[in-house]
Amino acid sequence: NDTTDHSLNTTTMRRKPLLIAGIPIAGLALASYHGGSSTTVSAWSPAPHTTTSRRSHKPSSSSSSVVLHSAIEDELDLSSLHLTPQLEMMVTAFSSIPDEKTRHKQLLYMASKLPAVTDDVRISENKVPGCLSTVHVDCTLEPKEDDQETMVVNYFGDSDGLLTKGLLALLIRGLNGATPEEIQQVDPQFIQAAKISQTLTPGRNNGFLNMLAVMKKKALDAAEGGAAADEETKSEEEQSAIVTSFEEIDGKPMYNTIMTTLITILKPTSITLTDNSSQHAGHAGSKGWEESGESHFALEIVAEAFEGLSLVKRHQLIYMLLGETMQKIHALEIKAKSPAEV
């Protein structure tokens, strides 16, 4: 009868819902009207990813359809972002979710599924600077299961902020199982292609960039550390030359933040930060001066990370790492060198 035919038609046209991190995206149903008074509803799933050009089609007079279209995906070719297979899969899935609220919920779900870590991971060497929440991340380098000669990276970490933890979970899942070289190639613009950046405040966006930067450096350190262990190319003297701590100054939060960030990320062999704010007392427009009497600094730093970088690139690297702190500084004089230049 008509009732039975309609029930079968609805069941036949029903598609499996989109799964991200093992959970179906609920509540995303698109209704298609097929003439007359009959209506069928099928669970929503994204269109398959393709690199070919797209054409838009106007709905006919006898039917109505909903077309999901991402301008960002058109602007950013995923193949140019050098994503790992897992990252590309998740970027495609997230970009296909039509609303920010659901993307936000998915990040919170991924945060709840991130494996717990022990307290030995929550140490200063693993802390990510420049995040609104506290984030710790580390990694190991292990042989690939199906190719023992290829070494791949496996990350683990935690955060005390749920949304930040979700971003960390996304990065861990997306980068785990990739080689250090593949991880270095990943373009951070994928956060825009996934439309996740729309959900984040500028502070969390900056924190995300810092997390990715730290994870890239962790992968490099793990790869170089493994080679060093095999070849014994790094001496104990070279390791002891790296600056690992400094004396904090009470009432100087910007000074302490700058030193902590640069020492943690760049691992300099020498670093000197001079606060010249007293020479420019009351400088107009300086947020740092208004908050703590800090506005002008002079930085001298020597680090291996500057090897092969131009002067402009070295300055840009420091600006990026300091993130929101740079917005409060009126002037930062920088002298950045590699060990070979000293």
PDB file of N, CA and C in Angstrom, residues 239-301:
ATOM      1  N   GLN A 239      74.873  20.303  24.868  1.00  0.00           N
ATOM      2  CA  GLN A 239      73.577  20.243  25.526  1.00  0.00           C
ATOM      3  C   GLN A 239      73.526  21.189  26.729  1.00  0.00           C
ATOM      4  N   SER A 240      74.606  21.221  27.502  1.00  0.00           N
ATOM      5  CA  SER A 240      74.613  22.054  28.697  1.00  0.00           C
ATOM      6  C   SER A 240      74.653  23.540  28.372  1.00  0.00           C
ATOM      7  N   ALA A 241      75.013  23.885  27.114  1.00  0.00           N
ATOM      8  CA  ALA A 241      75.090  25.292  26.719  1.00  0.00           C
ATOM      9  C   ALA A 241      73.709  25.900  26.496  1.00  0.00           C
ATOM     10  N   ILE A 242      72.693  25.073  26.332  1.00  0.00           N
ATOM     11  CA  ILE A 242      71.341  25.582  26.083  1.00  0.00           C
ATOM     12  C   ILE A 242      70.759  26.176  27.361  1.00  0.00           C
ATOM     13  N   VAL A 243      70.233  27.382  27.226  1.00  0.00           N
ATOM     14  CA  VAL A 243      69.611  28.056  28.367  1.00  0.00           C
ATOM     15  C   VAL A 243      68.257  27.407  28.647  1.00  0.00           C
ATOM     16  N   THR A 244      68.033  26.974  29.874  1.00  0.00           N
ATOM     17  CA  THR A 244      66.786  26.302  30.229  1.00  0.00           C
ATOM     18  C   THR A 244      65.977  27.035  31.288  1.00  0.00           C
ATOM     19  N   SER A 245      66.566  28.064  31.915  1.00  0.00           N
ATOM     20  CA  SER A 245      65.836  28.777  32.958  1.00  0.00           C
ATOM     21  C   SER A 245      66.338  30.220  33.063  1.00  0.00           C
ATOM     22  N   PHE A 246      65.634  31.010  33.837  1.00  0.00           N
ATOM     23  CA  PHE A 246      66.034  32.397  34.075  1.00  0.00           C
ATOM     24  C   PHE A 246      65.447  32.830  35.417  1.00  0.00           C
ATOM     25  N   GLU A 247      65.889  33.954  35.908  1.00  0.00           N
ATOM     26  CA  GLU A 247      65.392  34.469  37.182  1.00  0.00           C
ATOM     27  C   GLU A 247      64.227  35.419  36.926  1.00  0.00           C
ATOM     28  N   GLU A 248      63.061  35.020  37.367  1.00  0.00           N
ATOM     29  CA  GLU A 248      61.874  35.850  37.161  1.00  0.00           C
ATOM     30  C   GLU A 248      61.964  37.127  37.999  1.00  0.00           C
ATOM     31  N   ILE A 249      61.323  38.183  37.490  1.00  0.00           N
ATOM     32  CA  ILE A 249      61.321  39.476  38.182  1.00  0.00           C
ATOM     33  C   ILE A 249      59.897  39.780  38.641  1.00  0.00           C
ATOM     34  N   ASP A 250      59.721  39.979  39.916  1.00  0.00           N
ATOM     35  CA  ASP A 250      58.400  40.298  40.456  1.00  0.00           C
ATOM     36  C   ASP A 250      57.890  41.612  39.873  1.00  0.00           C
ATOM     37  N   GLY A 251      56.616  41.629  39.519  1.00  0.00           N
ATOM     38  CA  GLY A 251      55.996  42.836  38.995  1.00  0.00           C
ATOM     39  C   GLY A 251      56.323  43.122  37.543  1.00  0.00           C
ATOM     40  N   LYS A 252      56.976  42.165  36.854  1.00  0.00           N
ATOM     41  CA  LYS A 252      57.318  42.328  35.440  1.00  0.00           C
ATOM     42  C   LYS A 252      56.759  41.147  34.634  1.00  0.00           C
ATOM     43  N   PRO A 253      55.447  41.058  34.516  1.00  0.00           N
ATOM     44  CA  PRO A 253      54.834  39.899  33.836  1.00  0.00           C
ATOM     45  C   PRO A 253      55.224  39.773  32.361  1.00  0.00           C
ATOM     46  N   MET A 254      55.377  40.898  31.659  1.00  0.00           N
ATOM     47  CA  MET A 254      55.741  40.833  30.243  1.00  0.00           C
ATOM     48  C   MET A 254      57.167  40.322  30.069  1.00  0.00           C
ATOM     49  N   TYR A 255      58.062  40.798  30.887  1.00  0.00           N
ATOM     50  CA  TYR A 255      59.450  40.311  30.857  1.00  0.00           C
ATOM     51  C   TYR A 255      59.477  38.803  31.088  1.00  0.00           C
ATOM     52  N   ASN A 256      58.763  38.340  32.101  1.00  0.00           N
ATOM     53  CA  ASN A 256      58.751  36.918  32.437  1.00  0.00           C
ATOM     54  C   ASN A 256      58.133  36.078  31.323  1.00  0.00           C
ATOM     55  N   THR A 257      57.070  36.596  30.696  1.00  0.00           N
ATOM     56  CA  THR A 257      56.408  35.876  29.608  1.00  0.00           C
ATOM     57  C   THR A 257      57.323  35.763  28.389  1.00  0.00           C
ATOM     58  N   ILE A 258      57.981  36.849  28.021  1.00  0.00           N
ATOM     59  CA  ILE A 258      58.889  36.845  26.868  1.00  0.00           C
ATOM     60  C   ILE A 258      60.017  35.846  27.079  1.00  0.00           C
ATOM     61  N   MET A 259      60.649  35.876  28.243  1.00  0.00           N
ATOM     62  CA  MET A 259      61.760  34.973  28.528  1.00  0.00           C
ATOM     63  C   MET A 259      61.303  33.508  28.525  1.00  0.00           C
ATOM     64  N   THR A 260      60.181  33.235  29.179  1.00  0.00           N
ATOM     65  CA  THR A 260      59.666  31.863  29.234  1.00  0.00           C
ATOM     66  C   THR A 260      59.377  31.321  27.844  1.00  0.00           C
ATOM     67  N   THR A 261      58.709  32.122  27.019  1.00  0.00           N
ATOM     68  CA  THR A 261      58.331  31.687  25.674  1.00  0.00           C
ATOM     69  C   THR A 261      59.555  31.388  24.819  1.00  0.00           C
ATOM     70  N   LEU A 262      60.497  32.320  24.756  1.00  0.00           N
ATOM     71  CA  LEU A 262      61.654  32.162  23.877  1.00  0.00           C
ATOM     72  C   LEU A 262      62.586  31.040  24.343  1.00  0.00           C
ATOM     73  N   ILE A 263      62.747  30.886  25.650  1.00  0.00           N
ATOM     74  CA  ILE A 263      63.603  29.818  26.167  1.00  0.00           C
ATOM     75  C   ILE A 263      62.981  28.448  25.894  1.00  0.00           C
ATOM     76  N   THR A 264      61.659  28.345  26.082  1.00  0.00           N
ATOM     77  CA  THR A 264      60.979  27.070  25.894  1.00  0.00           C
ATOM     78  C   THR A 264      60.980  26.630  24.432  1.00  0.00           C
ATOM     79  N   ILE A 265      60.693  27.553  23.516  1.00  0.00           N
ATOM     80  CA  ILE A 265      60.553  27.195  22.105  1.00  0.00           C
ATOM     81  C   ILE A 265      61.887  27.187  21.360  1.00  0.00           C
ATOM     82  N   LEU A 266      62.668  28.243  21.495  1.00  0.00           N
ATOM     83  CA  LEU A 266      63.885  28.394  20.690  1.00  0.00           C
ATOM     84  C   LEU A 266      65.103  27.698  21.289  1.00  0.00           C
ATOM     85  N   LYS A 267      65.051  27.378  22.583  1.00  0.00           N
ATOM     86  CA  LYS A 267      66.183  26.729  23.269  1.00  0.00           C
ATOM     87  C   LYS A 267      67.504  27.449  22.942  1.00  0.00           C
ATOM     88  N   PRO A 268      67.620  28.702  23.300  1.00  0.00           N
ATOM     89  CA  PRO A 268      68.803  29.495  22.945  1.00  0.00           C
ATOM     90  C   PRO A 268      70.038  29.081  23.741  1.00  0.00           C
ATOM     91  N   THR A 269      71.207  29.333  23.154  1.00  0.00           N
ATOM     92  CA  THR A 269      72.461  29.137  23.891  1.00  0.00           C
ATOM     93  C   THR A 269      72.826  30.402  24.644  1.00  0.00           C
ATOM     94  N   SER A 270      72.191  31.501  24.288  1.00  0.00           N
ATOM     95  CA  SER A 270      72.399  32.765  24.991  1.00  0.00           C
ATOM     96  C   SER A 270      71.174  33.646  24.789  1.00  0.00           C
ATOM     97  N   ILE A 271      70.719  34.297  25.849  1.00  0.00           N
ATOM     98  CA  ILE A 271      69.581  35.211  25.733  1.00  0.00           C
ATOM     99  C   ILE A 271      69.680  36.287  26.809  1.00  0.00           C
ATOM    100  N   THR A 272      69.529  37.533  26.373  1.00  0.00           N
ATOM    101  CA  THR A 272      69.528  38.668  27.287  1.00  0.00           C
ATOM    102  C   THR A 272      68.375  39.587  26.909  1.00  0.00           C
ATOM    103  N   LEU A 273      67.507  39.871  27.862  1.00  0.00           N
ATOM    104  CA  LEU A 273      66.376  40.765  27.626  1.00  0.00           C
ATOM    105  C   LEU A 273      66.495  41.949  28.591  1.00  0.00           C
ATOM    106  N   THR A 274      66.617  43.150  28.019  1.00  0.00           N
ATOM    107  CA  THR A 274      66.779  44.360  28.825  1.00  0.00           C
ATOM    108  C   THR A 274      65.506  45.196  28.761  1.00  0.00           C
ATOM    109  N   ASP A 275      64.996  45.562  29.923  1.00  0.00           N
ATOM    110  CA  ASP A 275      63.794  46.397  30.004  1.00  0.00           C
ATOM    111  C   ASP A 275      64.221  47.867  30.046  1.00  0.00           C
ATOM    112  N   ASN A 276      63.975  48.571  28.937  1.00  0.00           N
ATOM    113  CA  ASN A 276      64.332  49.988  28.829  1.00  0.00           C
ATOM    114  C   ASN A 276      63.133  50.902  29.031  1.00  0.00           C
ATOM    115  N   SER A 277      62.066  50.360  29.620  1.00  0.00           N
ATOM    116  CA  SER A 277      60.820  51.116  29.735  1.00  0.00           C
ATOM    117  C   SER A 277      60.987  52.395  30.537  1.00  0.00           C
ATOM    118  N   SER A 278      61.870  52.390  31.526  1.00  0.00           N
ATOM    119  CA  SER A 278      62.040  53.574  32.373  1.00  0.00           C
ATOM    120  C   SER A 278      62.541  54.777  31.591  1.00  0.00           C
ATOM    121  N   GLN A 279      63.207  54.524  30.454  1.00  0.00           N
ATOM    122  CA  GLN A 279      63.705  55.611  29.619  1.00  0.00           C
ATOM    123  C   GLN A 279      62.595  56.241  28.784  1.00  0.00           C
ATOM    124  N   HIS A 280      61.430  55.567  28.760  1.00  0.00           N
ATOM    125  CA  HIS A 280      60.302  56.069  27.960  1.00  0.00           C
ATOM    126  C   HIS A 280      59.056  56.112  28.833  1.00  0.00           C
ATOM    127  N   ALA A 281      59.211  56.580  30.050  1.00  0.00           N
ATOM    128  CA  ALA A 281      58.122  56.570  31.037  1.00  0.00           C
ATOM    129  C   ALA A 281      56.872  57.253  30.511  1.00  0.00           C
ATOM    130  N   GLY A 282      55.731  56.552  30.697  1.00  0.00           N
ATOM    131  CA  GLY A 282      54.444  57.138  30.318  1.00  0.00           C
ATOM    132  C   GLY A 282      54.219  57.217  28.832  1.00  0.00           C
ATOM    133  N   HIS A 283      54.917  56.373  28.054  1.00  0.00           N
ATOM    134  CA  HIS A 283      54.770  56.451  26.596  1.00  0.00           C
ATOM    135  C   HIS A 283      53.326  56.202  26.192  1.00  0.00           C
ATOM    136  N   ALA A 284      52.750  57.142  25.453  1.00  0.00           N
ATOM    137  CA  ALA A 284      51.342  57.072  25.074  1.00  0.00           C
ATOM    138  C   ALA A 284      51.077  55.866  24.183  1.00  0.00           C
ATOM    139  N   GLY A 285      49.938  55.210  24.410  1.00  0.00           N
ATOM    140  CA  GLY A 285      49.503  54.128  23.538  1.00  0.00           C
ATOM    141  C   GLY A 285      50.088  52.776  23.864  1.00  0.00           C
ATOM    142  N   SER A 286      50.875  52.663  24.887  1.00  0.00           N
ATOM    143  CA  SER A 286      51.483  51.388  25.246  1.00  0.00           C
ATOM    144  C   SER A 286      50.632  50.671  26.280  1.00  0.00           C
ATOM    145  N   LYS A 287      50.026  49.527  25.900  1.00  0.00           N
ATOM    146  CA  LYS A 287      49.210  48.755  26.827  1.00  0.00           C
ATOM    147  C   LYS A 287      50.061  48.186  27.946  1.00  0.00           C
ATOM    148  N   GLY A 288      51.275  47.785  27.594  1.00  0.00           N
ATOM    149  CA  GLY A 288      52.164  47.223  28.598  1.00  0.00           C
ATOM    150  C   GLY A 288      52.502  48.223  29.681  1.00  0.00           C
ATOM    151  N   TRP A 289      52.700  49.496  29.294  1.00  0.00           N
ATOM    152  CA  TRP A 289      53.030  50.527  30.279  1.00  0.00           C
ATOM    153  C   TRP A 289      51.850  50.741  31.220  1.00  0.00           C
ATOM    154  N   GLU A 290      50.654  50.738  30.664  1.00  0.00           N
ATOM    155  CA  GLU A 290      49.462  50.960  31.476  1.00  0.00           C
ATOM    156  C   GLU A 290      49.247  49.825  32.469  1.00  0.00           C
ATOM    157  N   GLU A 291      49.591  48.575  32.062  1.00  0.00           N
ATOM    158  CA  GLU A 291      49.331  47.419  32.912  1.00  0.00           C
ATOM    159  C   GLU A 291      50.431  47.176  33.943  1.00  0.00           C
ATOM    160  N   SER A 292      51.700  47.300  33.526  1.00  0.00           N
ATOM    161  CA  SER A 292      52.787  46.927  34.440  1.00  0.00           C
ATOM    162  C   SER A 292      54.020  47.813  34.321  1.00  0.00           C
ATOM    163  N   GLY A 293      53.899  48.919  33.590  1.00  0.00           N
ATOM    164  CA  GLY A 293      55.055  49.802  33.436  1.00  0.00           C
ATOM    165  C   GLY A 293      56.108  49.235  32.508  1.00  0.00           C
ATOM    166  N   GLU A 294      55.703  48.367  31.552  1.00  0.00           N
ATOM    167  CA  GLU A 294      56.629  47.751  30.603  1.00  0.00           C
ATOM    168  C   GLU A 294      56.221  48.141  29.186  1.00  0.00           C
ATOM    169  N   SER A 295      57.156  48.688  28.413  1.00  0.00           N
ATOM    170  CA  SER A 295      56.809  49.132  27.060  1.00  0.00           C
ATOM    171  C   SER A 295      57.935  48.962  26.055  1.00  0.00           C
ATOM    172  N   HIS A 296      59.208  49.072  26.504  1.00  0.00           N
ATOM    173  CA  HIS A 296      60.348  49.028  25.596  1.00  0.00           C
ATOM    174  C   HIS A 296      61.359  47.971  26.055  1.00  0.00           C
ATOM    175  N   PHE A 297      61.740  47.092  25.129  1.00  0.00           N
ATOM    176  CA  PHE A 297      62.687  46.030  25.456  1.00  0.00           C
ATOM    177  C   PHE A 297      63.774  45.941  24.383  1.00  0.00           C
ATOM    178  N   ALA A 298      64.931  45.429  24.786  1.00  0.00           N
ATOM    179  CA  ALA A 298      66.020  45.115  23.856  1.00  0.00           C
ATOM    180  C   ALA A 298      66.381  43.650  24.061  1.00  0.00           C
ATOM    181  N   LEU A 299      66.321  42.870  22.971  1.00  0.00           N
ATOM    182  CA  LEU A 299      66.553  41.424  23.047  1.00  0.00           C
ATOM    183  C   LEU A 299      67.801  41.032  22.266  1.00  0.00           C
ATOM    184  N   GLU A 300      68.678  40.283  22.908  1.00  0.00           N
ATOM    185  CA  GLU A 300      69.827  39.666  22.239  1.00  0.00           C
ATOM    186  C   GLU A 300      69.720  38.166  22.468  1.00  0.00           C
ATOM    187  N   ILE A 301      69.664  37.402  21.379  1.00  0.00           N
ATOM    188  CA  ILE A 301      69.439  35.966  21.497  1.00  0.00           C
ATOM    189  C   ILE A 301      70.244  35.202  20.451  1.00  0.00           C
TER     190      ILE A 301
END
